[in-house]
CSV table of C-alpha atoms in Angstrom, one decimal:
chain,number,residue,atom,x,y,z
A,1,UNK,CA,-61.5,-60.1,-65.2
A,2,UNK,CA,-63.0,-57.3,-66.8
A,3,UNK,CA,-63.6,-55.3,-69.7
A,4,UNK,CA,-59.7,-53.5,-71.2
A,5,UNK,CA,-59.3,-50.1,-69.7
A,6,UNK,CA,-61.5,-50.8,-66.6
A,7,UNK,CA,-60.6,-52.0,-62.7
A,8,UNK,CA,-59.1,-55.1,-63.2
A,9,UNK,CA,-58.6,-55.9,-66.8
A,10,UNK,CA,-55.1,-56.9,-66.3
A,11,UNK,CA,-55.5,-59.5,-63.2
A,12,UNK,CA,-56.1,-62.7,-63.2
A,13,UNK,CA,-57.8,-64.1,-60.3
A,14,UNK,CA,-57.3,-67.7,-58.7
A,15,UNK,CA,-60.2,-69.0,-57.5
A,16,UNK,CA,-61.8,-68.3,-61.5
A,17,UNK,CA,-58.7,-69.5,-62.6
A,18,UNK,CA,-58.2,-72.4,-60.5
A,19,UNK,CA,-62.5,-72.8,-61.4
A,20,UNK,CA,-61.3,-72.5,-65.0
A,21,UNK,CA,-58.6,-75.2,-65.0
A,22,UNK,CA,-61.0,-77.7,-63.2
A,23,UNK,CA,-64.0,-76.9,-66.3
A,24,UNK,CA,-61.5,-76.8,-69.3
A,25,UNK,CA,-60.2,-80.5,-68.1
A,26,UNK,CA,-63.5,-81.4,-67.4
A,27,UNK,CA,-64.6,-80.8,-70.4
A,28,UNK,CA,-61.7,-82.1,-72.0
A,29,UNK,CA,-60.0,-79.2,-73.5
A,30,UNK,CA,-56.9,-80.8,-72.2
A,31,UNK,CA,-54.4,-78.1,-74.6
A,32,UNK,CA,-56.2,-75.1,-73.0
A,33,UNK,CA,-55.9,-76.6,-69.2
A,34,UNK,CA,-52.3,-77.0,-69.9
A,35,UNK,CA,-51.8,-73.9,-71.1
A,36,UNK,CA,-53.3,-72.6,-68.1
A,37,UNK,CA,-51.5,-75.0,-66.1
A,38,UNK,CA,-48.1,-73.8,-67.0
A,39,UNK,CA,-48.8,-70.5,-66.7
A,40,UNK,CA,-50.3,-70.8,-62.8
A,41,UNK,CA,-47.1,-72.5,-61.8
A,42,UNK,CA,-45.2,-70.1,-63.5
A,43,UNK,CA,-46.1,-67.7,-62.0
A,44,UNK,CA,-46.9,-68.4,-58.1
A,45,UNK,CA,-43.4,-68.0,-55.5
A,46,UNK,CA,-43.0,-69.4,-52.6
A,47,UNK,CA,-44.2,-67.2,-49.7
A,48,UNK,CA,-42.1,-66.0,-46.5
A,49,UNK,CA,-42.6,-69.8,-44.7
A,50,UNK,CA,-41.5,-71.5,-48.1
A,51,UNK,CA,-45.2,-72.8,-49.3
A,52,UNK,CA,-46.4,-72.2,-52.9
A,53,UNK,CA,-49.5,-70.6,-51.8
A,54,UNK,CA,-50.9,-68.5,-54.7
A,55,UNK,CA,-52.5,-64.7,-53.9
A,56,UNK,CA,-56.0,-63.5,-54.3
A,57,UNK,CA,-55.1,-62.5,-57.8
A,58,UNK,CA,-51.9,-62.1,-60.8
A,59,UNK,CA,-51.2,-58.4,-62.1
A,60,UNK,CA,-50.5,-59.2,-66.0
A,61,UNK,CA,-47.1,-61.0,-65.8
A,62,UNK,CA,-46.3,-60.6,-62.6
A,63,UNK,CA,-45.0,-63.5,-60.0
A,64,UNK,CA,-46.4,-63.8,-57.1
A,65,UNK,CA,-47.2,-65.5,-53.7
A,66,UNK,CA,-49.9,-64.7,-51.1
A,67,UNK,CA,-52.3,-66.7,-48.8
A,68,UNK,CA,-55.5,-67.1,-50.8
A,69,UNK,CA,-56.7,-70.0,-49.7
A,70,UNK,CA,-59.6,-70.4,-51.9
A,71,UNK,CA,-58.0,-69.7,-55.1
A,72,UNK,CA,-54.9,-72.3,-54.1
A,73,UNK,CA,-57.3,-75.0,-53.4
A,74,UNK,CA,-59.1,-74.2,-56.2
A,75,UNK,CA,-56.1,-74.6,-58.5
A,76,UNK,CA,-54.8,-77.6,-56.6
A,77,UNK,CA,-57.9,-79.2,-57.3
A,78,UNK,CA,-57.6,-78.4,-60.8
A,79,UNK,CA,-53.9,-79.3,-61.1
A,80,UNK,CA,-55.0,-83.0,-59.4
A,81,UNK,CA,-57.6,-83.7,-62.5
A,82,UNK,CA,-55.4,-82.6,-65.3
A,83,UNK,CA,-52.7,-84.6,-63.9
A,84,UNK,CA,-55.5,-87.8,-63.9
A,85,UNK,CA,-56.7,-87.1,-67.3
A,86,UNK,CA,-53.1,-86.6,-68.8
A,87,UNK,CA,-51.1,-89.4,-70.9
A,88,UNK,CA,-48.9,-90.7,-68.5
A,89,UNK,CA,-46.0,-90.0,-71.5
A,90,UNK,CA,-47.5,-85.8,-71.3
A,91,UNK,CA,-44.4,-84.0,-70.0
A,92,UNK,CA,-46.6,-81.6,-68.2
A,93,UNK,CA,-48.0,-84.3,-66.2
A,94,UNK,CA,-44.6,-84.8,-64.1
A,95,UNK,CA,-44.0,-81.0,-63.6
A,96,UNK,CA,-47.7,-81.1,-62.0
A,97,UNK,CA,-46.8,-84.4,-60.0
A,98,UNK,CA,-43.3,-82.5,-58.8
A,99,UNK,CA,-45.7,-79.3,-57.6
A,100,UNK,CA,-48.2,-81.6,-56.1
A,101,UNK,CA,-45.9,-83.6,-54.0
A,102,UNK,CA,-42.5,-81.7,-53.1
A,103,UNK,CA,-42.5,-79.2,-55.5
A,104,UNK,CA,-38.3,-79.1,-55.9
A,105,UNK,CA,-38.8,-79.8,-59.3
A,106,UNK,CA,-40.3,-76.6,-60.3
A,107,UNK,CA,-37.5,-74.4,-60.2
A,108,UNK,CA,-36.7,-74.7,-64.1
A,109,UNK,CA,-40.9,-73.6,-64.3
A,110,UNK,CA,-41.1,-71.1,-61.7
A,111,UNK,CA,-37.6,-69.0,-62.9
């Protein structure tokens, strides 16, 4: 998010990455947006009702949950088109498919 050294270098918000995902699959940079992919699901927790709802931003590395809204949507939209654009043989595709629907089969990704 910014420059090394200054406010913010080491975050990763999720309404730019959830933007981010939607453009790199967009534009067909399908390795990148699985990447990314992976690493978003890795990282969010379920919050205190049970939901994977992601927070405003990631500290480098560290797991999270919170109730950003905009930045969930943002990479549940992005999520939605990668898993479109994926070969249906992509193993990535049915971890996205088990976080879009019931998400029970994330706890191999999430741990």
């Amino acid at each position: 998010a910014s420059i090394d050294g200054r406010p913010w270098s080491d975050t990763m918000w999720t309404r730019d990455a959830g933007t981010f995902l939607r453009e790199l699959t967009l534009w067909g940079d399908l390795e990148d947006a699985c990447l990314l992919a992976e690493r978003l699901i890795s990282l969010v927790r379920p919050n205190s009702e049970g939901y994977y709802t992601f927070p405003m931003y990631f500290k480098l590395g560290e797991a999270a949950s919170g109730s950003e809204l905009d930045g969930t949507a943002a990479i549940l939209i992005g999520l939605s088109l990668l898993w479109q654009r994926l070969e249906a043989s992509h193993p990535l595709r049915a971890d996205i498919q088990a976080f879009l629907e019931d998400q029970h089969g994330l706890q191999g990704i999430a741990e």
